[in-house]
Amino acid sequence: MNWGFTRIVVEKPFGHDLESSELLSRHLASLFDEQQLFGNQIFGPIWNSQSIKAVKLTFKEPIGTKGRGGYFDQSGIIRDVMQNHMVQLLCLVAMEKPPSLDADDIRAEKVKVLKRVQPIKLEEVVLGQYVGDKSQSADSEAFQGYLEDSTVPKGSVTPTFASAVLRVSNDRWEGVPFIIKAGKALNERKAEIRLQFKDAQGDIFSQRCQRNELVFRVQPNEAVYAKLMTKTPGLDFNLQETELDLTLTERFHGHKFPDAYERLLWDVYCGNQSSFVRSDELREAWRIFTPLLKEIEEKKPKPVNYVFGSRGPTEADELERRLWNDIQWHLYLQ
């Protein structure tokens, strides 16, 4: 009798491009079953292009490669973060409600979204590479730029930052830009989803209002908050931007919040695959990014330099303004 079970967990990036990913998938499929592999109504009516102006997905790390540049240089920020982590965030925002919480139902809806995402164009991408902040002490991590890491090949053009525009061509999201931004050696640690809503028709406040935003902060300090315009107390009619804030650690005192790998390992033990990608989902993710990656490898564009500890290249903000000059992100929070 068989009293045990097998769980195979594969770390990302799974493959180097679409072709290598499918080769690995076929090899694993010859050895294991798919089941062994783990790779609210309040907003429902407005969760679409009729109400949402843009979606921004951000992943920031305040650290550099820490002597692991040789390993990172083989992947770059697109393969390391965008093609996997950021795609998962996009799916969670854009997917339709699944028929149930069953893992296959959830993953099927994510695949439907990815099938409607067009491959990324290089002209709608900003690539960056961090340089050292020479105002810092010479023994600090921030003093050293990416190319000063002894493990990084000389003259490498591997990006440590990327900002790109994705489009989901379906009835719900047609015309809404999904802006994904990820980078190392930035000004803070943060992963968040930010949805900016459109202006209300018939402005009666003389353009004194910022657009409303709904923000999901994934890390650190998980939270959901809405940015709204309200009238300040008093006799004068003054408007001020305020927040409806649900920071989970403040609301649920005394509760343990497992970190990402704790939760994933628990799901592996329990056989819950809802947080892991399926082979067809992986294929679609690579389909979106592989043409861009091949064009970058062929043309070898030089990344824009940005200083360790900054917000990243200003060209990323300029890309957004050039394509959608009326998107007004609250930059002090980015």
Short mmCIF file of C-alpha atoms in Angstrom, two decimals:
data_model
loop_
_atom_site.label_atom_id
_atom_site.label_comp_id
_atom_site.label_asym_id
_atom_site.label_seq_id
_atom_site.Cartn_x
_atom_site.Cartn_y
_atom_site.Cartn_z
CA MET A 1 0.00 0.00 0.00
CA ASN A 2 1.12 3.56 -0.69
CA TRP A 3 1.06 5.58 2.55
CA GLY A 4 3.10 8.57 1.34
CA PHE A 5 2.93 11.34 -1.20
CA THR A 6 5.30 13.27 -3.43
CA ARG A 7 5.47 17.06 -3.79
CA ILE A 8 7.84 18.69 -6.31
CA VAL A 9 8.47 22.43 -5.87
CA VAL A 10 10.28 24.19 -8.72
CA GLU A 11 11.88 27.60 -8.07
CA LYS A 12 11.50 30.40 -10.59
CA PRO A 13 12.52 31.39 -13.18
CA PHE A 14 11.32 28.16 -14.78
CA GLY A 15 13.33 28.16 -17.98
CA HIS A 16 15.03 30.97 -19.84
CA ASP A 17 12.34 31.62 -22.45
CA LEU A 18 9.22 29.99 -23.90
CA GLU A 19 11.13 27.21 -25.70
CA SER A 20 13.25 26.16 -22.71
CA SER A 21 10.25 26.38 -20.37
CA GLU A 22 8.21 24.01 -22.55
CA LEU A 23 11.18 21.62 -22.75
CA LEU A 24 11.38 21.52 -18.95
CA SER A 25 7.61 21.13 -18.66
CA ARG A 26 7.62 18.13 -20.98
CA HIS A 27 10.48 16.55 -19.04
CA LEU A 28 8.72 17.00 -15.69
CA ALA A 29 5.45 15.73 -17.14
CA SER A 30 7.22 12.51 -18.13
CA LEU A 31 8.24 11.98 -14.49
CA PHE A 32 5.41 13.37 -12.37
CA ASP A 33 1.67 14.07 -12.50
CA GLU A 34 0.52 17.70 -12.62
CA GLN A 35 -1.04 17.21 -9.15
CA GLN A 36 2.45 16.62 -7.72
CA LEU A 37 3.92 19.83 -9.19
CA PHE A 38 3.72 23.11 -7.32
CA GLY A 39 5.44 25.74 -9.47
CA ASN A 40 -16.61 41.62 -3.16
CA GLN A 41 -19.52 42.93 -4.58
CA ILE A 42 -18.87 46.52 -3.35
CA PHE A 43 -16.23 46.91 -6.06
CA GLY A 44 -17.61 44.40 -8.58
CA PRO A 45 -19.70 46.88 -10.63
CA ILE A 46 -16.76 49.30 -11.05
CA TRP A 47 -13.99 46.71 -11.56
CA ASN A 48 -13.64 47.42 -15.29
CA SER A 49 -12.49 49.88 -17.93
CA GLN A 50 -15.60 52.01 -17.47
CA SER A 51 -14.38 53.13 -14.04
CA ILE A 52 -10.65 52.33 -13.83
CA LYS A 53 -8.14 54.58 -15.57
CA ALA A 54 -4.98 52.53 -14.98
CA VAL A 55 -3.46 49.77 -12.86
CA LYS A 56 0.06 49.91 -11.49
CA LEU A 57 1.91 46.89 -10.10
CA THR A 58 5.10 47.67 -8.19
CA PHE A 59 7.86 45.51 -6.73
CA LYS A 60 10.75 47.31 -5.02
CA GLU A 61 13.80 46.03 -3.18
CA PRO A 62 16.16 48.36 -1.25
CA ILE A 63 19.09 45.98 -1.63
CA GLY A 64 21.46 45.27 -4.49
CA THR A 65 22.82 41.90 -5.59
CA LYS A 66 24.95 41.52 -2.43
CA GLY A 67 27.75 39.66 -4.19
CA ARG A 68 25.33 37.40 -6.08
CA GLY A 69 25.47 39.48 -9.24
CA GLY A 70 26.93 36.63 -11.26
CA TYR A 71 23.83 34.56 -10.61
CA PHE A 72 21.44 37.48 -11.11
CA ASP A 73 23.18 38.49 -14.35
CA GLN A 74 22.01 35.27 -16.00
CA SER A 75 18.38 36.24 -15.42
CA GLY A 76 17.96 39.99 -14.96
CA ILE A 77 15.00 41.65 -13.33
CA ILE A 78 12.51 40.62 -16.04
CA ARG A 79 13.07 36.89 -15.63
CA ASP A 80 13.72 37.13 -11.90
CA VAL A 81 10.58 39.08 -10.92
CA MET A 82 8.38 40.29 -13.78
CA GLN A 83 7.67 37.09 -15.67
CA ASN A 84 6.52 35.34 -12.50
CA HIS A 85 5.73 37.48 -9.42
CA MET A 86 4.35 40.44 -11.33
CA VAL A 87 2.33 38.27 -13.69
CA GLN A 88 0.67 36.65 -10.68
CA LEU A 89 -0.33 40.07 -9.32
CA LEU A 90 -1.74 41.03 -12.71
CA CYS A 91 -3.80 37.85 -12.85
CA LEU A 92 -5.25 38.38 -9.38
CA VAL A 93 -6.44 41.86 -10.40
CA ALA A 94 -7.71 41.04 -13.87
CA MET A 95 -9.15 37.53 -13.54
CA GLU A 96 -12.86 36.83 -13.44
CA LYS A 97 -14.48 35.30 -10.36
CA PRO A 98 -13.74 31.55 -10.42
CA PRO A 99 -16.63 29.06 -10.03
CA SER A 100 -15.08 27.93 -6.73
CA LEU A 101 -11.91 28.17 -4.63
CA ASP A 102 -10.68 24.92 -6.12
CA ALA A 103 -7.09 25.29 -7.34
CA ASP A 104 -7.89 24.32 -10.93
CA ASP A 105 -10.82 26.76 -11.10
CA ILE A 106 -8.59 29.62 -9.90
CA ARG A 107 -5.75 28.74 -12.26
CA ALA A 108 -8.11 28.34 -15.20
CA GLU A 109 -9.29 31.94 -14.75
CA LYS A 110 -5.70 33.17 -14.58
CA VAL A 111 -4.92 31.40 -17.85
CA LYS A 112 -7.91 33.06 -19.51
CA VAL A 113 -6.52 36.48 -18.56
CA LEU A 114 -3.01 35.71 -19.80
CA LYS A 115 -4.33 34.49 -23.15
CA ARG A 116 -5.71 38.02 -23.69
CA VAL A 117 -2.42 39.82 -22.87
CA GLN A 118 -0.45 41.02 -25.87
CA PRO A 119 3.34 40.49 -26.03
CA ILE A 120 5.26 43.46 -24.64
CA LYS A 121 6.81 46.00 -27.02
CA LEU A 122 10.37 47.21 -26.39
CA GLU A 123 9.34 50.81 -27.11
CA GLU A 124 7.00 50.60 -24.11
CA VAL A 125 9.73 49.41 -21.74
CA VAL A 126 12.32 51.28 -19.67
CA LEU A 127 15.39 49.31 -18.58
CA GLY A 128 17.65 50.51 -15.79
CA GLN A 129 20.82 49.51 -13.97
CA TYR A 130 21.86 50.90 -10.60
CA VAL A 131 25.08 52.77 -9.95
CA GLY A 132 26.65 53.42 -6.58
CA ASP A 133 25.73 56.40 -4.43
CA LYS A 134 29.16 57.93 -3.93
CA SER A 135 27.82 60.24 -1.22
CA GLN A 136 27.60 57.19 1.06
CA SER A 137 30.49 55.69 3.00
CA ALA A 138 32.79 53.48 0.95
CA ASP A 139 32.03 50.42 3.07
CA SER A 140 28.24 50.67 2.63
CA GLU A 141 26.29 48.56 0.16
CA ALA A 142 24.83 51.67 -1.48
CA PHE A 143 28.32 52.88 -2.46
CA GLN A 144 28.77 49.97 -4.87
CA GLY A 145 27.08 49.93 -8.27
CA TYR A 146 25.96 46.81 -10.09
CA LEU A 147 28.99 46.73 -12.39
CA GLU A 148 31.28 47.12 -9.37
CA ASP A 149 30.12 43.74 -8.06
CA SER A 150 33.12 41.48 -8.73
CA THR A 151 30.82 38.61 -9.72
CA VAL A 152 29.14 40.62 -12.53
CA PRO A 153 30.66 40.29 -16.02
CA LYS A 154 32.48 43.43 -17.14
CA GLY A 155 30.29 45.75 -19.22
CA SER A 156 27.09 43.80 -18.50
CA VAL A 157 23.89 45.42 -19.79
CA THR A 158 21.61 43.20 -17.68
CA PRO A 159 18.81 45.36 -16.25
CA THR A 160 18.29 45.59 -12.49
CA PHE A 161 15.16 47.68 -13.08
CA ALA A 162 12.37 47.49 -15.63
CA SER A 163 9.08 49.26 -16.21
CA ALA A 164 6.72 47.93 -18.86
CA VAL A 165 3.18 48.34 -20.14
CA LEU A 166 0.84 45.38 -20.56
CA ARG A 167 -2.62 45.38 -22.09
CA VAL A 168 -5.44 42.92 -21.45
CA SER A 169 -7.63 42.76 -24.56
CA ASN A 170 -11.00 41.65 -23.26
CA ASP A 171 -14.36 43.25 -22.57
CA ARG A 172 -13.52 44.13 -18.97
CA TRP A 173 -10.06 45.65 -19.39
CA GLU A 174 -9.79 46.92 -22.97
CA GLY A 175 -8.00 50.29 -22.93
CA VAL A 176 -6.72 50.07 -19.34
CA PRO A 177 -2.90 50.12 -19.12
CA PHE A 178 -1.32 47.69 -16.66
CA ILE A 179 2.01 49.28 -15.73
CA ILE A 180 4.44 46.88 -14.07
CA LYS A 181 7.56 48.16 -12.38
CA ALA A 182 10.25 46.16 -10.59
CA GLY A 183 13.76 46.91 -9.46
CA LYS A 184 16.64 46.39 -7.08
CA ALA A 185 18.57 49.01 -5.07
CA LEU A 186 15.55 51.30 -4.83
CA ASN A 187 14.37 53.58 -2.04
CA GLU A 188 12.21 51.08 -0.14
CA ARG A 189 10.91 47.55 0.12
CA LYS A 190 7.41 47.35 -1.30
CA ALA A 191 5.07 45.20 -3.34
CA GLU A 192 1.70 46.72 -4.13
CA ILE A 193 -1.23 46.87 -6.52
CA ARG A 194 -2.61 50.35 -7.20
CA LEU A 195 -5.81 51.03 -9.15
CA GLN A 196 -6.57 54.59 -10.21
CA PHE A 197 -10.20 55.41 -10.93
CA LYS A 198 -11.43 57.78 -13.61
CA ASP A 199 -12.63 61.30 -12.89
CA ALA A 200 -16.31 61.73 -12.15
CA GLN A 201 -18.34 63.23 -14.97
CA GLY A 202 -19.23 66.90 -14.59
CA ASP A 203 -16.55 68.35 -12.28
CA ILE A 204 -18.10 70.79 -9.79
CA PHE A 205 -14.96 71.25 -7.67
CA SER A 206 -12.89 73.39 -10.09
CA GLN A 207 -10.32 70.62 -10.68
CA ARG A 208 -9.30 70.56 -7.01
CA CYS A 209 -9.75 66.79 -6.66
CA GLN A 210 -7.16 64.06 -7.04
CA ARG A 211 -8.42 60.84 -8.57
CA ASN A 212 -9.53 58.14 -6.15
CA GLU A 213 -7.22 55.15 -5.77
CA LEU A 214 -7.53 51.70 -4.27
CA VAL A 215 -4.26 50.21 -3.04
CA PHE A 216 -3.38 46.67 -1.98
CA ARG A 217 -0.06 46.61 -0.14
CA VAL A 218 1.29 43.06 -0.37
CA GLN A 219 4.47 43.72 1.60
CA PRO A 220 5.58 44.90 4.04
CA ASN A 221 2.72 45.42 6.53
CA GLU A 222 -0.11 44.01 4.43
CA ALA A 223 -2.91 46.52 3.96
CA VAL A 224 -5.82 47.63 1.81
CA TYR A 225 -6.57 51.33 1.68
CA ALA A 226 -8.57 53.75 -0.44
CA LYS A 227 -7.43 57.29 -1.20
CA LEU A 228 -10.40 59.64 -1.31
CA MET A 229 -11.10 63.37 -1.38
CA THR A 230 -13.02 64.71 1.63
CA LYS A 231 -14.12 68.09 2.93
CA THR A 232 -12.07 69.25 5.91
CA PRO A 233 -13.99 70.14 9.10
CA GLY A 234 -14.95 73.79 9.49
CA LEU A 235 -16.96 76.50 7.78
CA ASP A 236 -14.76 76.77 4.68
CA PHE A 237 -15.24 74.36 1.79
CA ASN A 238 -11.70 72.98 1.60
CA LEU A 239 -10.86 69.58 0.13
CA GLN A 240 -8.19 67.23 1.40
CA GLU A 241 -7.01 63.81 0.34
CA THR A 242 -7.56 61.20 3.06
CA GLU A 243 -7.37 57.43 3.43
CA LEU A 244 -9.65 54.64 4.49
CA ASP A 245 -6.95 52.37 5.84
CA LEU A 246 -7.09 48.69 6.75
CA THR A 247 -3.57 47.80 7.83
CA LEU A 248 -3.91 44.18 8.88
CA THR A 249 -1.30 44.23 11.66
CA GLU A 250 -3.13 47.14 13.31
CA ARG A 251 -6.59 45.65 12.88
CA PHE A 252 -5.73 42.09 13.93
CA HIS A 253 -3.53 42.43 17.01
CA GLY A 254 -2.12 39.21 18.37
CA HIS A 255 -2.49 37.29 15.11
CA LYS A 256 0.48 35.64 13.42
CA PHE A 257 1.09 36.70 9.83
CA PRO A 258 3.02 33.96 7.99
CA ASP A 259 5.60 35.13 5.51
CA ALA A 260 5.33 34.19 1.85
CA TYR A 261 7.40 31.00 2.00
CA GLU A 262 5.72 29.77 5.17
CA ARG A 263 2.37 29.95 3.42
CA LEU A 264 3.65 28.33 0.24
CA LEU A 265 5.32 25.47 2.09
CA TRP A 266 2.13 24.89 4.07
CA ASP A 267 0.17 24.78 0.80
CA VAL A 268 2.67 22.24 -0.56
CA TYR A 269 2.20 20.06 2.51
CA CYS A 270 -1.59 20.31 2.24
CA GLY A 271 -1.58 19.69 -1.51
CA ASN A 272 -3.18 23.07 -2.28
CA GLN A 273 -1.96 24.20 -5.71
CA SER A 274 -3.99 27.43 -5.98
CA SER A 275 -0.90 29.61 -5.35
CA PHE A 276 1.24 27.71 -7.86
CA VAL A 277 1.33 28.01 -11.63
CA ARG A 278 0.04 25.36 -13.98
CA SER A 279 1.99 24.43 -17.12
CA ASP A 280 -0.43 26.23 -19.46
CA GLU A 281 -0.27 29.34 -17.25
CA LEU A 282 3.53 29.21 -17.37
CA ARG A 283 3.44 28.86 -21.15
CA GLU A 284 1.28 31.96 -21.53
CA ALA A 285 3.51 34.01 -19.22
CA TRP A 286 6.56 33.13 -21.30
CA ARG A 287 4.63 33.87 -24.51
CA ILE A 288 4.11 37.44 -23.28
CA PHE A 289 7.75 38.05 -22.34
CA THR A 290 9.86 35.92 -24.69
CA PRO A 291 9.66 38.23 -27.76
CA LEU A 292 10.79 41.14 -25.58
CA LEU A 293 13.62 39.13 -24.00
CA LYS A 294 14.88 37.97 -27.40
CA GLU A 295 14.81 41.52 -28.76
CA ILE A 296 16.76 42.76 -25.74
CA GLU A 297 19.34 39.98 -26.21
CA GLU A 298 19.72 40.81 -29.90
CA LYS A 299 19.84 44.62 -29.66
CA LYS A 300 21.53 44.81 -26.22
CA PRO A 301 20.14 48.24 -25.35
CA LYS A 302 22.14 50.06 -22.68
CA PRO A 303 20.10 50.38 -19.48
CA VAL A 304 19.51 53.83 -18.00
CA ASN A 305 21.59 54.46 -14.88
CA TYR A 306 19.87 55.23 -11.58
CA VAL A 307 21.45 55.86 -8.20
CA PHE A 308 21.29 53.22 -5.48
CA GLY A 309 18.49 54.23 -3.07
CA SER A 310 16.53 56.34 -5.57
CA ARG A 311 13.01 55.77 -6.97
CA GLY A 312 14.59 54.41 -10.15
CA PRO A 313 15.04 55.99 -13.58
CA THR A 314 13.00 59.12 -14.18
CA GLU A 315 12.50 57.76 -17.71
CA ALA A 316 9.96 55.32 -16.25
CA ASP A 317 7.77 58.25 -15.15
CA GLU A 318 8.31 59.91 -18.53
CA LEU A 319 7.13 56.74 -20.31
CA GLU A 320 3.84 56.88 -18.40
CA ARG A 321 3.38 60.58 -19.12
CA ARG A 322 4.18 60.14 -22.79
CA LEU A 323 1.67 57.38 -23.31
CA TRP A 324 -1.03 58.59 -20.92
CA ASN A 325 -0.40 62.21 -20.06
CA ASP A 326 -3.51 62.37 -17.90
CA ILE A 327 -2.56 59.58 -15.48
CA GLN A 328 -1.77 61.35 -12.22
CA TRP A 329 -0.15 58.90 -9.84
CA HIS A 330 0.39 60.15 -6.30
CA LEU A 331 4.15 60.07 -6.76
CA TYR A 332 5.02 60.74 -3.12
CA LEU A 333 3.73 57.25 -2.39
CA GLN A 334 5.39 55.43 -5.27
#
